[in-house]
Amino acid sequence: MNTLREIGEFVGIPQGSLEAALFGGPPVISLRNVNTLVTIGKRKLSMRAVIQALQNLTPITLEAEIVGDRSGEEPFEVAVRLNASGGITWFTAISISSGGKVIGAFADVSTSGGGVAHAQLGRGEFQLVATRAGISNNGFVSLRVPLGTISVAPPPAPPPLPPPSPIPPTIAVETNPDGGFVVSGSGFSHAKPIAIRAQDQVNPQNQRNFVATASPTGALVDFQTGVICVVPGGQITFSAQDGTLDPSNNRPVISNFVTVTCPLNQ
């Protein structure tokens, strides 16, 4: 390796090393192009210094493997472990292909120090290939290592939202002059039976149950309980439900509670 042509052939200019090095330009052997490859854009060297640098180079190697799982749900992070390398390494990159077409790359550009490179992938199947190029003690080197396939599935669909709880019906209670009560309300299922409960607050065992029927519009119209008070001045709490269940707990949807006072002079 004593002539410029021999140096150019060693660093691979006729074989397209300039393009592989991402420097571009025609594959013309010149000291300027050789300096570009050997110094990677830094200070220029004399031909003697170039020859000495090339003779002292160490081999360029490429060892790469995917770290961790090769499948998962998006967003999926893939990690590739790369070895350190000698020589003049221009770049180390990992290309990503899908369906036979390169769609992207992630790279540890202009380094030969090894380590782990990371990238995030969406759903699909991807083929990864590690590449490294540069000049070693054997001349221009371009290495390629297939890494295999990564499969990324879409994330699981979120569970369906529970149906909203039904709106409870509303009742109102009025006292009749005879000491009985009139129960009315709205928001019931149309034409369904309505269970009305009257709970004595003084004597909890004294509970009365009634059955009415909702109107076609879901109303409870002036249901007469008759006289049900046991203790004058005592309190009775009314509630009602038509059997509609709350899907969140599978329990009946109960109306509001209305507490009324029994007449003193019944």
Short mmCIF file of C-alpha atoms in Angstrom, two decimals:
data_model
loop_
_atom_site.label_atom_id
_atom_site.label_comp_id
_atom_site.label_asym_id
_atom_site.label_seq_id
_atom_site.Cartn_x
_atom_site.Cartn_y
_atom_site.Cartn_z
CA MET A 1 0.00 0.00 0.00
CA ASN A 2 2.34 2.66 -1.36
CA THR A 3 0.27 4.51 -3.95
CA LEU A 4 -2.89 6.61 -3.78
CA ARG A 5 -4.69 4.01 -5.90
CA GLU A 6 -3.72 1.24 -3.50
CA ILE A 7 -4.88 3.36 -0.57
CA GLY A 8 -8.19 4.11 -2.35
CA GLU A 9 -8.80 0.46 -3.08
CA PHE A 10 -7.99 -0.44 0.54
CA VAL A 11 -10.54 1.99 1.96
CA GLY A 12 -13.10 0.85 -0.61
CA ILE A 13 -13.65 3.94 -2.73
CA PRO A 14 -14.24 1.91 -5.93
CA GLN A 15 -16.69 -0.29 -4.00
CA GLY A 16 -18.88 2.60 -2.86
CA SER A 17 -17.49 3.20 0.62
CA LEU A 18 -18.14 6.93 0.31
CA GLU A 19 -21.85 6.27 -0.12
CA ALA A 20 -21.81 3.73 2.75
CA ALA A 21 -20.12 6.31 4.93
CA LEU A 22 -22.98 8.73 4.14
CA PHE A 23 -20.47 11.23 2.72
CA GLY A 24 -21.70 10.98 -0.88
CA GLY A 25 -19.77 11.98 -3.93
CA PRO A 26 -18.43 10.02 -6.92
CA PRO A 27 -16.14 7.04 -6.23
CA VAL A 28 -13.06 8.87 -7.45
CA ILE A 29 -9.75 8.04 -5.83
CA SER A 30 -8.20 11.20 -4.43
CA LEU A 31 -6.31 12.09 -1.28
CA ARG A 32 -9.19 14.40 -0.35
CA ASN A 33 -11.71 11.54 -0.48
CA VAL A 34 -9.38 9.23 1.43
CA ASN A 35 -8.94 11.91 4.10
CA THR A 36 -12.72 12.23 4.31
CA LEU A 37 -13.07 8.53 5.05
CA VAL A 38 -10.13 8.18 7.42
CA THR A 39 -10.55 11.38 9.43
CA ILE A 40 -14.39 11.55 9.26
CA GLY A 41 -14.32 15.23 8.43
CA LYS A 42 -11.61 16.21 10.91
CA ARG A 43 -8.10 17.50 10.17
CA LYS A 44 -6.49 16.37 6.96
CA LEU A 45 -3.60 13.91 6.96
CA SER A 46 -0.65 13.49 4.64
CA MET A 47 -0.44 10.33 2.55
CA ARG A 48 2.26 9.00 4.87
CA ALA A 49 0.03 9.67 7.93
CA VAL A 50 -2.95 8.04 6.18
CA ILE A 51 -0.93 4.90 5.42
CA GLN A 52 0.32 4.73 9.00
CA ALA A 53 -3.20 5.17 10.39
CA LEU A 54 -4.57 2.43 8.13
CA GLN A 55 -1.77 0.01 9.03
CA ASN A 56 -2.50 0.47 12.75
CA LEU A 57 -6.25 -0.17 12.52
CA THR A 58 -7.94 -2.98 14.42
CA PRO A 59 -10.77 -5.19 13.11
CA ILE A 60 -14.35 -3.97 12.83
CA THR A 61 -16.89 -6.46 14.18
CA LEU A 62 -20.63 -6.44 14.67
CA GLU A 63 -22.43 -8.43 17.31
CA ALA A 64 -26.04 -7.46 17.97
CA GLU A 65 -29.02 -9.02 19.71
CA ILE A 66 -32.49 -8.01 20.79
CA VAL A 67 -32.71 -7.63 24.56
CA GLY A 68 -35.89 -8.82 26.26
CA ASP A 69 -39.21 -9.79 24.72
CA ARG A 70 -39.83 -9.97 21.00
CA SER A 71 -43.56 -9.46 21.31
CA GLY A 72 -45.94 -7.36 23.33
CA GLU A 73 -48.57 -4.65 23.21
CA GLU A 74 -48.13 -1.16 21.87
CA PRO A 75 -46.45 1.06 22.69
CA PHE A 76 -43.64 -1.51 22.68
CA GLU A 77 -40.04 -0.58 23.41
CA VAL A 78 -37.40 -2.69 21.74
CA ALA A 79 -33.80 -2.68 22.89
CA VAL A 80 -30.80 -3.90 20.91
CA ARG A 81 -27.45 -4.62 22.53
CA LEU A 82 -24.41 -3.87 20.34
CA ASN A 83 -20.79 -4.76 20.83
CA ALA A 84 -17.92 -2.32 20.82
CA SER A 85 -15.73 -2.36 17.74
CA GLY A 86 -12.34 -1.31 16.61
CA GLY A 87 -11.22 0.27 13.38
CA ILE A 88 -12.67 3.52 12.06
CA THR A 89 -16.40 2.98 12.57
CA TRP A 90 -18.55 5.44 10.67
CA PHE A 91 -21.92 4.35 11.90
CA THR A 92 -23.85 1.59 13.64
CA ALA A 93 -27.57 1.53 12.87
CA ILE A 94 -30.63 -0.68 13.28
CA SER A 95 -33.07 -0.53 10.38
CA ILE A 96 -36.75 -1.37 10.84
CA SER A 97 -38.71 -3.02 8.02
CA SER A 98 -42.33 -4.00 7.66
CA GLY A 99 -43.74 -5.92 4.73
CA GLY A 100 -40.34 -5.93 3.07
CA LYS A 101 -40.03 -2.13 3.14
CA VAL A 102 -37.71 -0.13 5.37
CA ILE A 103 -39.90 2.22 7.41
CA GLY A 104 -37.37 3.69 9.80
CA ALA A 105 -34.18 3.27 11.77
CA PHE A 106 -32.65 4.04 15.10
CA ALA A 107 -28.94 4.41 15.39
CA ASP A 108 -25.92 5.05 17.53
CA VAL A 109 -24.28 7.16 14.84
CA SER A 110 -20.51 7.54 14.56
CA THR A 111 -19.67 5.38 17.55
CA SER A 112 -18.08 2.00 18.06
CA GLY A 113 -18.51 1.93 21.84
CA GLY A 114 -21.32 -0.62 21.96
CA GLY A 115 -24.16 -0.31 24.47
CA VAL A 116 -27.91 -0.62 24.09
CA ALA A 117 -30.05 1.28 21.57
CA HIS A 118 -33.79 1.76 22.16
CA ALA A 119 -36.80 2.43 19.94
CA GLN A 120 -40.56 2.44 20.39
CA LEU A 121 -42.79 0.54 17.95
CA GLY A 122 -46.49 0.65 17.20
CA ARG A 123 -48.63 -2.33 16.25
CA GLY A 124 -47.51 -4.67 13.48
CA GLU A 125 -44.67 -7.05 12.63
CA PHE A 126 -41.21 -5.60 12.16
CA GLN A 127 -37.92 -7.03 10.97
CA LEU A 128 -34.78 -5.52 12.50
CA VAL A 129 -31.33 -5.52 10.94
CA ALA A 130 -28.15 -4.12 12.52
CA THR A 131 -25.53 -2.60 10.20
CA ARG A 132 -22.08 -1.21 10.78
CA ALA A 133 -19.59 0.23 8.31
CA GLY A 134 -16.09 1.61 8.44
CA ILE A 135 -12.45 0.83 7.74
CA SER A 136 -10.59 -1.94 9.51
CA ASN A 137 -7.14 -3.47 9.22
CA ASN A 138 -8.56 -5.40 6.24
CA GLY A 139 -9.88 -2.31 4.50
CA PHE A 140 -13.45 -1.15 3.88
CA VAL A 141 -16.01 -3.18 5.89
CA SER A 142 -19.81 -3.14 5.71
CA LEU A 143 -21.47 -5.61 8.11
CA ARG A 144 -25.09 -6.66 8.38
CA VAL A 145 -26.74 -8.81 11.09
CA PRO A 146 -30.46 -9.74 10.91
CA LEU A 147 -31.98 -9.54 14.38
CA GLY A 148 -35.32 -11.24 13.80
CA THR A 149 -38.95 -10.18 14.01
CA ILE A 150 -40.77 -8.11 16.60
CA SER A 151 -44.55 -8.59 16.88
CA VAL A 152 -46.58 -5.80 18.46
CA ALA A 153 -50.27 -6.23 19.17
CA PRO A 154 -52.75 -3.42 19.82
CA PRO A 155 -53.49 -2.77 23.49
CA PRO A 156 -56.52 -4.59 24.89
CA ALA A 157 -59.79 -2.77 24.54
CA PRO A 158 -60.85 -1.10 27.78
CA PRO A 159 -63.69 -2.85 29.57
CA PRO A 160 -67.12 -1.49 28.64
CA LEU A 161 -68.47 1.17 30.91
CA PRO A 162 -71.22 -0.07 33.19
CA PRO A 163 -74.68 1.13 32.24
CA PRO A 164 -75.76 4.21 34.15
CA SER A 165 -77.83 3.63 37.25
CA PRO A 166 -81.55 4.25 36.70
CA ILE A 167 -82.96 7.48 38.06
CA PRO A 168 -84.96 6.65 41.19
CA PRO A 169 -88.68 7.49 41.13
CA THR A 170 -89.99 10.28 43.31
CA ILE A 171 -92.94 10.16 45.68
CA ALA A 172 -94.87 12.65 47.82
CA VAL A 173 -97.21 11.86 50.72
CA GLU A 174 -100.16 13.92 52.00
CA THR A 175 -102.36 13.35 55.06
CA ASN A 176 -106.10 12.76 54.61
CA PRO A 177 -108.58 14.33 57.02
CA ASP A 178 -109.59 10.82 58.15
CA GLY A 179 -106.03 10.06 59.28
CA GLY A 180 -105.03 8.07 56.22
CA PHE A 181 -102.43 9.05 53.64
CA VAL A 182 -102.32 9.73 49.91
CA VAL A 183 -99.20 8.64 48.04
CA SER A 184 -98.39 10.03 44.60
CA GLY A 185 -95.27 9.98 42.49
CA SER A 186 -93.55 9.81 39.09
CA GLY A 187 -90.64 8.14 37.34
CA PHE A 188 -91.91 4.56 37.59
CA SER A 189 -91.94 2.07 34.72
CA HIS A 190 -95.20 2.49 32.87
CA ALA A 191 -98.04 0.20 33.84
CA LYS A 192 -95.88 -1.85 36.23
CA PRO A 193 -96.91 -2.83 39.76
CA ILE A 194 -95.57 -0.48 42.42
CA ALA A 195 -94.71 -1.77 45.89
CA ILE A 196 -95.32 0.88 48.54
CA ARG A 197 -93.84 0.42 52.01
CA ALA A 198 -94.97 2.32 55.11
CA GLN A 199 -92.55 1.82 58.04
CA ASP A 200 -93.63 2.90 61.52
CA GLN A 201 -90.70 4.72 63.13
CA VAL A 202 -92.00 4.19 66.68
CA ASN A 203 -92.62 0.48 66.24
CA PRO A 204 -90.45 -0.91 63.39
CA GLN A 205 -92.38 -4.19 63.45
CA ASN A 206 -95.44 -2.25 62.36
CA GLN A 207 -94.79 -2.19 58.61
CA ARG A 208 -97.52 -1.96 56.01
CA ASN A 209 -97.09 -2.92 52.36
CA PHE A 210 -99.32 -1.84 49.51
CA VAL A 211 -99.41 -2.54 45.79
CA ALA A 212 -100.43 0.07 43.24
CA THR A 213 -100.09 0.26 39.46
CA ALA A 214 -98.18 2.89 37.54
CA SER A 215 -100.02 4.81 34.87
CA PRO A 216 -98.98 4.56 31.19
CA THR A 217 -96.75 7.61 31.83
CA GLY A 218 -95.10 6.02 34.87
CA ALA A 219 -97.01 8.04 37.45
CA LEU A 220 -98.43 6.92 40.80
CA VAL A 221 -101.73 8.72 41.10
CA ASP A 222 -103.25 9.43 44.52
CA PHE A 223 -102.99 6.01 46.12
CA GLN A 224 -105.08 5.88 49.31
CA THR A 225 -103.56 3.94 52.22
CA GLY A 226 -106.48 4.27 54.59
CA VAL A 227 -105.86 4.77 58.32
CA ILE A 228 -102.62 3.03 59.25
CA CYS A 229 -101.38 5.07 62.22
CA VAL A 230 -101.09 3.19 65.50
CA VAL A 231 -99.64 5.89 67.76
CA PRO A 232 -101.05 9.45 67.49
CA GLY A 233 -98.25 11.84 66.65
CA GLY A 234 -96.01 8.96 65.57
CA GLN A 235 -94.02 9.03 62.36
CA ILE A 236 -94.27 6.79 59.32
CA THR A 237 -91.69 6.64 56.52
CA PHE A 238 -92.89 5.87 52.98
CA SER A 239 -90.92 4.53 50.04
CA ALA A 240 -91.82 2.82 46.76
CA GLN A 241 -90.26 0.72 44.00
CA ASP A 242 -91.46 -1.05 40.88
CA GLY A 243 -88.90 -3.88 40.75
CA THR A 244 -86.44 -2.12 38.47
CA LEU A 245 -82.89 -3.30 39.32
CA ASP A 246 -79.76 -1.18 39.47
CA PRO A 247 -77.21 -2.99 37.20
CA SER A 248 -74.33 -1.83 39.39
CA ASN A 249 -75.51 -3.85 42.39
CA ASN A 250 -78.53 -5.82 41.15
CA ARG A 251 -80.71 -4.28 43.83
CA PRO A 252 -84.14 -2.65 43.42
CA VAL A 253 -84.15 1.05 42.68
CA ILE A 254 -86.02 2.64 45.57
CA SER A 255 -87.68 6.04 45.55
CA ASN A 256 -86.92 8.82 47.95
CA PHE A 257 -88.03 8.36 51.56
CA VAL A 258 -90.84 10.56 52.88
CA THR A 259 -91.54 10.73 56.63
CA VAL A 260 -94.95 12.01 57.76
CA THR A 261 -96.48 12.52 61.21
CA CYS A 262 -99.69 10.79 62.30
CA PRO A 263 -102.54 13.08 63.40
CA LEU A 264 -102.83 13.67 67.15
CA ASN A 265 -106.64 13.47 67.16
CA GLN A 266 -107.15 10.34 65.09
#
